[in-house]
Tab-separated table of C-alpha atoms in Angstrom:
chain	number	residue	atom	x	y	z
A	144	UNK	CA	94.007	91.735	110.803
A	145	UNK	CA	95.936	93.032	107.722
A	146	UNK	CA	96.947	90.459	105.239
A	147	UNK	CA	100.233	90.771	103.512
A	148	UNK	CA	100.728	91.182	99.747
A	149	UNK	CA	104.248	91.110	97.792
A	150	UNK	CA	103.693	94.614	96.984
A	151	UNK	CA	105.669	98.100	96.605
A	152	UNK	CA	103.482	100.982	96.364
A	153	UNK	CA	105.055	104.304	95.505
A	154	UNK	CA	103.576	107.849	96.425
A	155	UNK	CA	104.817	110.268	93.740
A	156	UNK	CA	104.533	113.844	94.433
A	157	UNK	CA	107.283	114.912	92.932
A	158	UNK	CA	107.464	115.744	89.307
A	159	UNK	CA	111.050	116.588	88.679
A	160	UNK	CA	112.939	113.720	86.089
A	161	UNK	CA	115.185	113.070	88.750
A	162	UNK	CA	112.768	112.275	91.452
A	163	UNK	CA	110.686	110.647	88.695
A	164	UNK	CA	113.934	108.555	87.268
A	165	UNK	CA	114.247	107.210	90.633
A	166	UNK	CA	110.501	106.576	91.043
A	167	UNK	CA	110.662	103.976	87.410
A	168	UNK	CA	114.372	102.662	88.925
A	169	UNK	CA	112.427	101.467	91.694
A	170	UNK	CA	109.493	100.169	90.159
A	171	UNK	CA	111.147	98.081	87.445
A	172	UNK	CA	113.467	96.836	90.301
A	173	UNK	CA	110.746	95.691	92.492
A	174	UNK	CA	108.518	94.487	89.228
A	175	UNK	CA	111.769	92.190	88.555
A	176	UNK	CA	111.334	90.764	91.852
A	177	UNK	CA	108.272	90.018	91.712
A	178	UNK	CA	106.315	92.549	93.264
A	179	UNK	CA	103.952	94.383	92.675
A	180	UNK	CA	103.942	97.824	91.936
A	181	UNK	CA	100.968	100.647	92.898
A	182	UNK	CA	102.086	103.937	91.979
A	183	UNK	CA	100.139	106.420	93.341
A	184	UNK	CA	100.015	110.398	91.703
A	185	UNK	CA	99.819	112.961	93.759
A	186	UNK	CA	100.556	117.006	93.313
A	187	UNK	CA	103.324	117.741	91.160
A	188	UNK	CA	103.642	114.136	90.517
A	189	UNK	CA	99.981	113.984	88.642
A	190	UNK	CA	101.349	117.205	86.978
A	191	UNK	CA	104.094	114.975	84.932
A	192	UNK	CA	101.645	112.420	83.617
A	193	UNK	CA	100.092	115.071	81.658
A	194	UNK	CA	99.501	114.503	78.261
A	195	UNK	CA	102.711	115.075	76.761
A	196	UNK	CA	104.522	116.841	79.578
A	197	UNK	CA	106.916	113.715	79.772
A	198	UNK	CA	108.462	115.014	76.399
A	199	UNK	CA	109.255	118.600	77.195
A	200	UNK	CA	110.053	118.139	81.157
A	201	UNK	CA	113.475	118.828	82.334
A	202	UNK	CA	112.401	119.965	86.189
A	203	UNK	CA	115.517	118.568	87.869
A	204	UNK	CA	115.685	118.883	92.031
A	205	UNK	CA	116.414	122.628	92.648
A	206	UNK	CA	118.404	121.328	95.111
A	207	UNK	CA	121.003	120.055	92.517
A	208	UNK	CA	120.400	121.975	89.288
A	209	UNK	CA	123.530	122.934	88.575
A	210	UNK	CA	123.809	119.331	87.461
A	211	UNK	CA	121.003	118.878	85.338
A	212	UNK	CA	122.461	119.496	82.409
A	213	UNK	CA	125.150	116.579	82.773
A	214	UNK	CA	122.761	114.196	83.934
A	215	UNK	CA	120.434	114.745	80.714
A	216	UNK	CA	123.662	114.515	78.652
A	217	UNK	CA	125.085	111.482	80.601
A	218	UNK	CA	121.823	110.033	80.233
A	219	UNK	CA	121.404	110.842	76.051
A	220	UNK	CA	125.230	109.849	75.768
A	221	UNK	CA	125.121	106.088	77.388
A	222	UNK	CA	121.264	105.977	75.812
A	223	UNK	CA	119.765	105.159	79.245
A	224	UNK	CA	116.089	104.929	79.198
A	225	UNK	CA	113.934	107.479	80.498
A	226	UNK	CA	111.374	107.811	83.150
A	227	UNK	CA	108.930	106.857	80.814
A	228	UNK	CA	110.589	103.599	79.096
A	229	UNK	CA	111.306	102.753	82.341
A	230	UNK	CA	107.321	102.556	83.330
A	231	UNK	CA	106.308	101.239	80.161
A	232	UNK	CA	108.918	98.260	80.648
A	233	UNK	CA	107.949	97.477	84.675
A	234	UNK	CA	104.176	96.999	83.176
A	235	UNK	CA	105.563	94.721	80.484
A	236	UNK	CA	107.075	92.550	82.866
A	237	UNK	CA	105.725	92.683	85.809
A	238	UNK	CA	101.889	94.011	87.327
A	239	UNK	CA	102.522	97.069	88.206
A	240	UNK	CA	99.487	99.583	88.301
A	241	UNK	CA	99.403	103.737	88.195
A	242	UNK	CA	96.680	105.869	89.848
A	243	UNK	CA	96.038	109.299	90.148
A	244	UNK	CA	94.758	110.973	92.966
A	245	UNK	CA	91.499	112.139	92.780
A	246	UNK	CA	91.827	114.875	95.521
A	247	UNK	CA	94.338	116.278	92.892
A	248	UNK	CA	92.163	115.613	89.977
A	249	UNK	CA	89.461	118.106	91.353
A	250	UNK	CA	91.808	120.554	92.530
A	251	UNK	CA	93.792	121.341	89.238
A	252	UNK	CA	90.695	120.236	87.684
A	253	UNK	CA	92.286	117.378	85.454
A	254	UNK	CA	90.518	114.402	84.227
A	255	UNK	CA	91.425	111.095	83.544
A	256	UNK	CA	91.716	111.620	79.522
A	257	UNK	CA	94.176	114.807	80.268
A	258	UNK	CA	96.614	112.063	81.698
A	259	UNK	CA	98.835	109.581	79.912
A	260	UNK	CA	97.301	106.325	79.160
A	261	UNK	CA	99.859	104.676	81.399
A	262	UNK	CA	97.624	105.666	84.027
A	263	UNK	CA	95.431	103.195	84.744
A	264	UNK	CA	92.632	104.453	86.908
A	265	UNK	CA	91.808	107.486	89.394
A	266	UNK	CA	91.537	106.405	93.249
A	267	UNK	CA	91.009	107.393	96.454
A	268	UNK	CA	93.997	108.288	99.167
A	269	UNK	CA	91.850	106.271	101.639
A	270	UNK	CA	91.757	102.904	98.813
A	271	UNK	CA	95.226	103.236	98.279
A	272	UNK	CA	96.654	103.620	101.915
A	273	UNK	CA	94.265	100.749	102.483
A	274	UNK	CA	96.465	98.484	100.152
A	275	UNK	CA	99.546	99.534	101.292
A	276	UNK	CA	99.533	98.924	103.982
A	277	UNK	CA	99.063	95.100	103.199
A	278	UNK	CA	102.484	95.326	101.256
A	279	UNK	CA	106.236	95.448	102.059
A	280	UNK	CA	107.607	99.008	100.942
A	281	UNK	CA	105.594	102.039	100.688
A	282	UNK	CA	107.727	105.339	99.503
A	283	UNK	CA	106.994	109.425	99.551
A	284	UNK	CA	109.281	110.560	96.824
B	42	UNK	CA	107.013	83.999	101.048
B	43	UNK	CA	109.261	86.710	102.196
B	44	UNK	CA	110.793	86.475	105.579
B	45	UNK	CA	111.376	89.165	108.020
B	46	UNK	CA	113.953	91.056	109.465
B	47	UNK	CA	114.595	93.903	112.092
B	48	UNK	CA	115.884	96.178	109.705
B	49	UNK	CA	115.506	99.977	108.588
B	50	UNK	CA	116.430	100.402	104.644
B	51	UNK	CA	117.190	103.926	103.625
B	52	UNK	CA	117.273	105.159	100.084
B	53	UNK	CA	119.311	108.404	100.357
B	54	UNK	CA	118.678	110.351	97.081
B	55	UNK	CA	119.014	113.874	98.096
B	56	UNK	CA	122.704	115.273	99.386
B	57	UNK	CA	121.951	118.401	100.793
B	58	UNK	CA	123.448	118.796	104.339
B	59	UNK	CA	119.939	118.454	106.195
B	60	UNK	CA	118.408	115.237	104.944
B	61	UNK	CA	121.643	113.880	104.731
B	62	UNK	CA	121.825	114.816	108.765
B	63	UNK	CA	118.340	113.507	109.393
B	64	UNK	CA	119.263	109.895	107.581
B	65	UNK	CA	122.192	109.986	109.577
B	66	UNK	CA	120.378	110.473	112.709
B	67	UNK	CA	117.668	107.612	111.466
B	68	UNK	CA	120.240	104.987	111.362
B	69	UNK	CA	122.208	105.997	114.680
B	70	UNK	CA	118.221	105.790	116.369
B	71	UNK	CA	117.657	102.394	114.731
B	72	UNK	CA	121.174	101.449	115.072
B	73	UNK	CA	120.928	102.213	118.574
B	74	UNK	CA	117.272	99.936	118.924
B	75	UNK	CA	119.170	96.703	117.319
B	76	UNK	CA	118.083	97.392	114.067
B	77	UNK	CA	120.216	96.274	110.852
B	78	UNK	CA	120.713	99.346	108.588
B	79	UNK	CA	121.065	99.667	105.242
B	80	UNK	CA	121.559	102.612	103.199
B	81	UNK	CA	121.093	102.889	99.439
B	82	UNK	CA	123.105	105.934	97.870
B	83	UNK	CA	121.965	107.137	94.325
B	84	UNK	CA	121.661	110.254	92.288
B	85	UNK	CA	122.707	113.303	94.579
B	86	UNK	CA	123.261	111.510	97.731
B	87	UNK	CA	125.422	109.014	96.428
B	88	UNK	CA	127.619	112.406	94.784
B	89	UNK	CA	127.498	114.004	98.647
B	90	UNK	CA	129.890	110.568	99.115
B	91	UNK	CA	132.777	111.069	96.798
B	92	UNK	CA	136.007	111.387	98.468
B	93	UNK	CA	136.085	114.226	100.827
B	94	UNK	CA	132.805	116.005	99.789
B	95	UNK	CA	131.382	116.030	103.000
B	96	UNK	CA	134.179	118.418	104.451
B	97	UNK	CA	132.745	121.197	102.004
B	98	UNK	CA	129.070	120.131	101.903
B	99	UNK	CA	126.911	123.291	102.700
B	100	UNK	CA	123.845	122.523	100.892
B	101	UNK	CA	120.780	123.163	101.985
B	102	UNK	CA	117.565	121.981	101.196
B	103	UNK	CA	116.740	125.486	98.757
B	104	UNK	CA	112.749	125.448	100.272
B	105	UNK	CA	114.766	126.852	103.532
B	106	UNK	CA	117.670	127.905	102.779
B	107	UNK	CA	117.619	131.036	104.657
B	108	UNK	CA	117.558	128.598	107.897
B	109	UNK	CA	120.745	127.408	106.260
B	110	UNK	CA	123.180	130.089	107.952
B	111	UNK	CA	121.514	129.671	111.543
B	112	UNK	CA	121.345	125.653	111.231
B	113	UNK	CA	125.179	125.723	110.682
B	114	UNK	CA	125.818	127.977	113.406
B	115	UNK	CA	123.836	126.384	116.519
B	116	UNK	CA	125.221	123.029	115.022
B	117	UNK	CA	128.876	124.554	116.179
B	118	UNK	CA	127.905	126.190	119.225
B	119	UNK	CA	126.333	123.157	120.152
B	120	UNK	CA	129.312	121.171	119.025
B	121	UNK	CA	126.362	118.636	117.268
B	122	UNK	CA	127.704	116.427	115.337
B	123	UNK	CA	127.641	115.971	111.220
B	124	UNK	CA	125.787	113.932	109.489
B	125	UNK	CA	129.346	111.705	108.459
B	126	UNK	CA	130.394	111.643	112.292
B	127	UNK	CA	126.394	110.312	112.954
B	128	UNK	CA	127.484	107.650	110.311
B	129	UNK	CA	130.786	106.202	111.578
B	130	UNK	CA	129.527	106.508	115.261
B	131	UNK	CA	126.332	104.289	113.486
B	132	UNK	CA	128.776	101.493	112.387
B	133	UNK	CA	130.490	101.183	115.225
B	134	UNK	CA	127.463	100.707	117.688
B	135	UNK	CA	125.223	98.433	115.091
B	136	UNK	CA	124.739	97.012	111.864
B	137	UNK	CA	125.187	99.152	108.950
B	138	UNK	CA	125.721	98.856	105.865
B	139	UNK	CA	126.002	101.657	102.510
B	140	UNK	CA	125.847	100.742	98.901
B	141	UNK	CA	125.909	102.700	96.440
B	142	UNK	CA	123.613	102.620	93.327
B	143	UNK	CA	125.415	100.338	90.697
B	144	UNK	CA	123.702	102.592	88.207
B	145	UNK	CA	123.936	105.955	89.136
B	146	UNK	CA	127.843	104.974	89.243
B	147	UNK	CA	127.364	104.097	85.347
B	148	UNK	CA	125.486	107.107	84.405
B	149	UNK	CA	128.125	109.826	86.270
B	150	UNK	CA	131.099	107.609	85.957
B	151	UNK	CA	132.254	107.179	89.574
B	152	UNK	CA	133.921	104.509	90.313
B	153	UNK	CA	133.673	102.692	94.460
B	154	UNK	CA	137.470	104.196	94.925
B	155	UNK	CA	135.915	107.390	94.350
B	156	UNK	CA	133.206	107.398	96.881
B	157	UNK	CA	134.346	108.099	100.593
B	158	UNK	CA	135.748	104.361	102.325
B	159	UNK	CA	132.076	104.460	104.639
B	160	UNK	CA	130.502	102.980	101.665
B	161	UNK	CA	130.986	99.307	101.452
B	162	UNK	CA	129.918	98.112	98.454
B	163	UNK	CA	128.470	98.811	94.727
B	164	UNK	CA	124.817	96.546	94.459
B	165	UNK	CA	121.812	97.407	92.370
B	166	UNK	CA	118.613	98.648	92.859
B	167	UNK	CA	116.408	95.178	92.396
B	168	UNK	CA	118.837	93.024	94.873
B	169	UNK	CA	118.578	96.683	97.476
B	170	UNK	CA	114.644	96.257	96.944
B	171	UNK	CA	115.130	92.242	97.880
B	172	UNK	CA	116.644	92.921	101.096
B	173	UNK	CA	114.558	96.135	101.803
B	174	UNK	CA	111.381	94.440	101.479
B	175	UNK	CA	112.283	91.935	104.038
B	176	UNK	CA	112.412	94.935	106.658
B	177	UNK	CA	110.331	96.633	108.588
B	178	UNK	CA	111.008	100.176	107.336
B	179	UNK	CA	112.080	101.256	104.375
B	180	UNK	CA	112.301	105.518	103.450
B	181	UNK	CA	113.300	107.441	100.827
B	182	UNK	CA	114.993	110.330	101.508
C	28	UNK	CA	110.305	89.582	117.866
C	29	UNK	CA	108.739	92.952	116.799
C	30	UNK	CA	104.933	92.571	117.108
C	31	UNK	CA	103.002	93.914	114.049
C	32	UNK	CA	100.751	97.110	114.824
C	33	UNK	CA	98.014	98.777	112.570
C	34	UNK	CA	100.034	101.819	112.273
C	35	UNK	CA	101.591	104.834	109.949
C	36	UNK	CA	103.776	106.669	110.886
C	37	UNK	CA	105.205	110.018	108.967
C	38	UNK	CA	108.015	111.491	109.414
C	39	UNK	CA	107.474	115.554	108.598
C	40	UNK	CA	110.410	116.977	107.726
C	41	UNK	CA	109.393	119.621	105.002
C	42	UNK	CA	107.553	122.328	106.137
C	43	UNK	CA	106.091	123.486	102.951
C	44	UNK	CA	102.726	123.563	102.191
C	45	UNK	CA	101.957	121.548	99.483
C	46	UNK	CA	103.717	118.439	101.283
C	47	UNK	CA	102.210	119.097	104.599
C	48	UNK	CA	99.003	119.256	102.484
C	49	UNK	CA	99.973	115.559	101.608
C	50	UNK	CA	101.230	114.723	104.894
C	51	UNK	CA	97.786	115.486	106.168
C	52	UNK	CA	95.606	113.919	103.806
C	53	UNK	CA	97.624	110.936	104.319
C	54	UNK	CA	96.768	110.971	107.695
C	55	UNK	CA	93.366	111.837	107.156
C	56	UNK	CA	92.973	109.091	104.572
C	57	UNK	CA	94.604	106.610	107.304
C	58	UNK	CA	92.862	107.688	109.919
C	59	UNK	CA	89.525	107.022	108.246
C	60	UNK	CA	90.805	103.490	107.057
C	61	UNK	CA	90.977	102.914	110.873
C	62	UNK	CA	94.749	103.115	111.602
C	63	UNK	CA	96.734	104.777	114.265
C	64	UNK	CA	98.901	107.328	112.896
C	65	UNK	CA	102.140	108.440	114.617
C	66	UNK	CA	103.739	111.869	113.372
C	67	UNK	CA	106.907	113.029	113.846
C	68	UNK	CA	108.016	116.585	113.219
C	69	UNK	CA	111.487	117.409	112.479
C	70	UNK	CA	113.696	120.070	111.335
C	71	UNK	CA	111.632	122.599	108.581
C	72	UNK	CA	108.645	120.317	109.499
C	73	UNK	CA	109.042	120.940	113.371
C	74	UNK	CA	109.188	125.010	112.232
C	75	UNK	CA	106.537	124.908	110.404
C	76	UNK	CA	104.640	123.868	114.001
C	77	UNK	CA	105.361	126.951	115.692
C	78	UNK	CA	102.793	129.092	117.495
C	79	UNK	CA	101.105	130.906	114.131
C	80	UNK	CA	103.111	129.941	111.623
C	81	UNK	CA	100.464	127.952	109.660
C	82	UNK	CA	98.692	131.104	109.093
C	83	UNK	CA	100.919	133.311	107.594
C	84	UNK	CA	103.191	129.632	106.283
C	85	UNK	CA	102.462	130.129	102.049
C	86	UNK	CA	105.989	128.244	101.258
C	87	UNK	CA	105.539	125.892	98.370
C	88	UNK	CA	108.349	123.559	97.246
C	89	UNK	CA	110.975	125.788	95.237
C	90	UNK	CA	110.787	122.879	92.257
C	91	UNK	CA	107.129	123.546	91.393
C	92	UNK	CA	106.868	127.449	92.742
C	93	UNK	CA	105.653	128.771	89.551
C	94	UNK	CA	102.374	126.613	90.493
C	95	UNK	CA	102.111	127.923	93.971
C	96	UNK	CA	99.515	130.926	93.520
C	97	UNK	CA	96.912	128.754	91.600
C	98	UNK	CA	97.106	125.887	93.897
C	99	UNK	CA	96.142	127.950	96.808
C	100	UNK	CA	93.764	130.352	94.378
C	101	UNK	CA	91.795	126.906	93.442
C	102	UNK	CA	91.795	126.124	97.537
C	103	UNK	CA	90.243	128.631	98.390
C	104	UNK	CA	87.883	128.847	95.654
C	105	UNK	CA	86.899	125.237	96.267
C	106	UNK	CA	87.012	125.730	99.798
C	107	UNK	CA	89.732	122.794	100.568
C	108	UNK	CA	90.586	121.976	104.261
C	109	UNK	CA	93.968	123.718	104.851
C	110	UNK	CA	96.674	120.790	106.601
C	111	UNK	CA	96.506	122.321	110.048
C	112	UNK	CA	91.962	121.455	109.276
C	113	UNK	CA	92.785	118.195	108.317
C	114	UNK	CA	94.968	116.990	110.761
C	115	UNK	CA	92.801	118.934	113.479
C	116	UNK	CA	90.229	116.211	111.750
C	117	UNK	CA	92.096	113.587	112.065
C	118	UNK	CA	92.447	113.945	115.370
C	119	UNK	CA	88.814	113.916	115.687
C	120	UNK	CA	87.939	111.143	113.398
C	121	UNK	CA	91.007	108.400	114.922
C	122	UNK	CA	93.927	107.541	116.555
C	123	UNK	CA	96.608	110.150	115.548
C	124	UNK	CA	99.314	111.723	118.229
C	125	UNK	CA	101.619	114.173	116.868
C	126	UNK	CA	105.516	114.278	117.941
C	127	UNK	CA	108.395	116.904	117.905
C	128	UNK	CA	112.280	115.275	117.472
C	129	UNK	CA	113.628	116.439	120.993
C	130	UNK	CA	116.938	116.842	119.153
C	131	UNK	CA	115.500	119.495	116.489
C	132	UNK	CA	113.856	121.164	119.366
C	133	UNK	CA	117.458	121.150	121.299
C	134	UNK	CA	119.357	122.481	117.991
C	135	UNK	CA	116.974	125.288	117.503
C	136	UNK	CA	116.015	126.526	120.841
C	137	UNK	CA	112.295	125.642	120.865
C	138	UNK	CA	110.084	123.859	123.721
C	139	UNK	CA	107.147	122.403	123.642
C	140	UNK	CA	104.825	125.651	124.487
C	141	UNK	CA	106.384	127.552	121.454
C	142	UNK	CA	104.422	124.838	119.354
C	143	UNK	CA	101.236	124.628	117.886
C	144	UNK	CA	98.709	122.730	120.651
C	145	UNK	CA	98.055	120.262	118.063
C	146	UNK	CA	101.639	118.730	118.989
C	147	UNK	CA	100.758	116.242	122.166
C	148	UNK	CA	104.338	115.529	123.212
C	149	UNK	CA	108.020	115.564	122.301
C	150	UNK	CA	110.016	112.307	121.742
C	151	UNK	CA	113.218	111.127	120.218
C	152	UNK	CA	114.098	109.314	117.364
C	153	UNK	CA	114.800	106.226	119.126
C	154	UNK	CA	111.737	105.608	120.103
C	155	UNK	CA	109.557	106.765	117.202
C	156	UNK	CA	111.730	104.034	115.416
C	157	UNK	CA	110.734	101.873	117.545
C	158	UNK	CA	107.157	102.099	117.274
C	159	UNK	CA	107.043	102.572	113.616
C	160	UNK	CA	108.981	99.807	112.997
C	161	UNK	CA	105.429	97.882	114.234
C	162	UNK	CA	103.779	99.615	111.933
C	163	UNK	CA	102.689	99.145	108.221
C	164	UNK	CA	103.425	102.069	106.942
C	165	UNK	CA	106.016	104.780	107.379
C	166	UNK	CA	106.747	107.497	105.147
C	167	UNK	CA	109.730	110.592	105.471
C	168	UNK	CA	107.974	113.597	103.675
């Protein structure tokens, strides 16, 4: 039988800020509640926590591009914090943890050094599923 | 300890006319099986809600957009309906409920008059994750 | 009172590679970990079923296209599992039954036999709601 864990684990395969935006939202949300946080990186998503990539990335949904340029100047204007602040503050106050996937990893051929130090470790999809199932919310974004 | 509830949580991100249509069809299913519903709104879903939007919403997830034109058409000819008449018809049957983001609202400047009369109420993303984590599904879409 | 079930469940509503790639590592990855596995195909992710289409199906998500080419240069030069392998494993290895949404399948004009073999059955949303909702995990890609 499955235990249960206070626990929000996030799949992030998307790499776009907005996607991403929403991704640290959500994390410092749920790390102000109390959960946990597992963020997994996956695809695209690993692609973001490149070594520096977070500075020079303005990928916004293709979906809604038209609007990226307001949101990025909405966003410098009221000086909201960015993806990044936002997952550097959820670990801060709450336990929140950040793994890439290591099925990505081989693919593109990135190690663990290429990635920000904000990741914490490389893992397994089978490990992670594993825990999240124990928890309350697990998200594809 | 967190208690449980028979409810579906959906975070609706995108706005393009097809996701919106398949969360709309998610919480008329669930609606339909007794389930509470509640629906987050933020970034480009929560802009598919301002006042009278839907009525000149054609977007299309751009990954298959040339399945946009056809879509549209058999949706007619088969008298389907939208994703806002899937909505209302979701209310009146069950349980639902639609907040938008508190602060997506900040960063574009949109106000709860502005948003179409569906949506109930403003909340933020930690007290959504509260509730949501309580449930027995939560998506983001 | 919903009883609790060791199960994900996916909803597939992309149809591009690199998420069905994720879809079906996920279900690899929780088929391995022991748990049943419920997909549901909908919309793009319901076309990207039909009879052939995996094989000639090199549609990557418009937001990271530029990466398409060496994503599927370094799968084939490290000899990855395609999604339709995996999930064909997955099959093998657990518990997974694969679903089309009877109401995409109405929209678009398709039956049953115009779908891959790996589909088992068609269902509505109702009722994959209502099984997932017993579940532990449940995902909209």
């Amino acid at each position: 039988m499955t235990q249960t864990a206070e626990r929000m684990s996030l799949i992030v395969f998307s790499g776009t800020v907005d996607k991403l935006l929403a991704a640290s939202i959500l994390a410092t949300g749920a790390s102000a509640m109390g959960l946990e946080v597992e963020v997994f990186l996956t695809t695209w998503g690993m692609m973001a926590f490149r070594k520096g990539d977070y500075l020079k990335n303005t990928r916004i949904s293709k979906d809604f591009e038209e609007y990226g340029p307001a949101m990025m100047e909405a966003m410098q204007a009221k000086k909201a914090p960015s993806w990044m602040d936002n997952l550097v503050g959820a670990k801060e106050i709450g336990d929140m943890k950040i793994y890439a996937c290591s099925m990505t990893m081989e693919l593109f051929g990135i190690q663990l050094s290429d990635l920000e130090p904000i990741v914490d470790d490389v893992t397994g999809v089978a490990a992670f599923v594993e825990r999240a199932k124990e928890g309350r919310i697990t998200l594809f974004i």
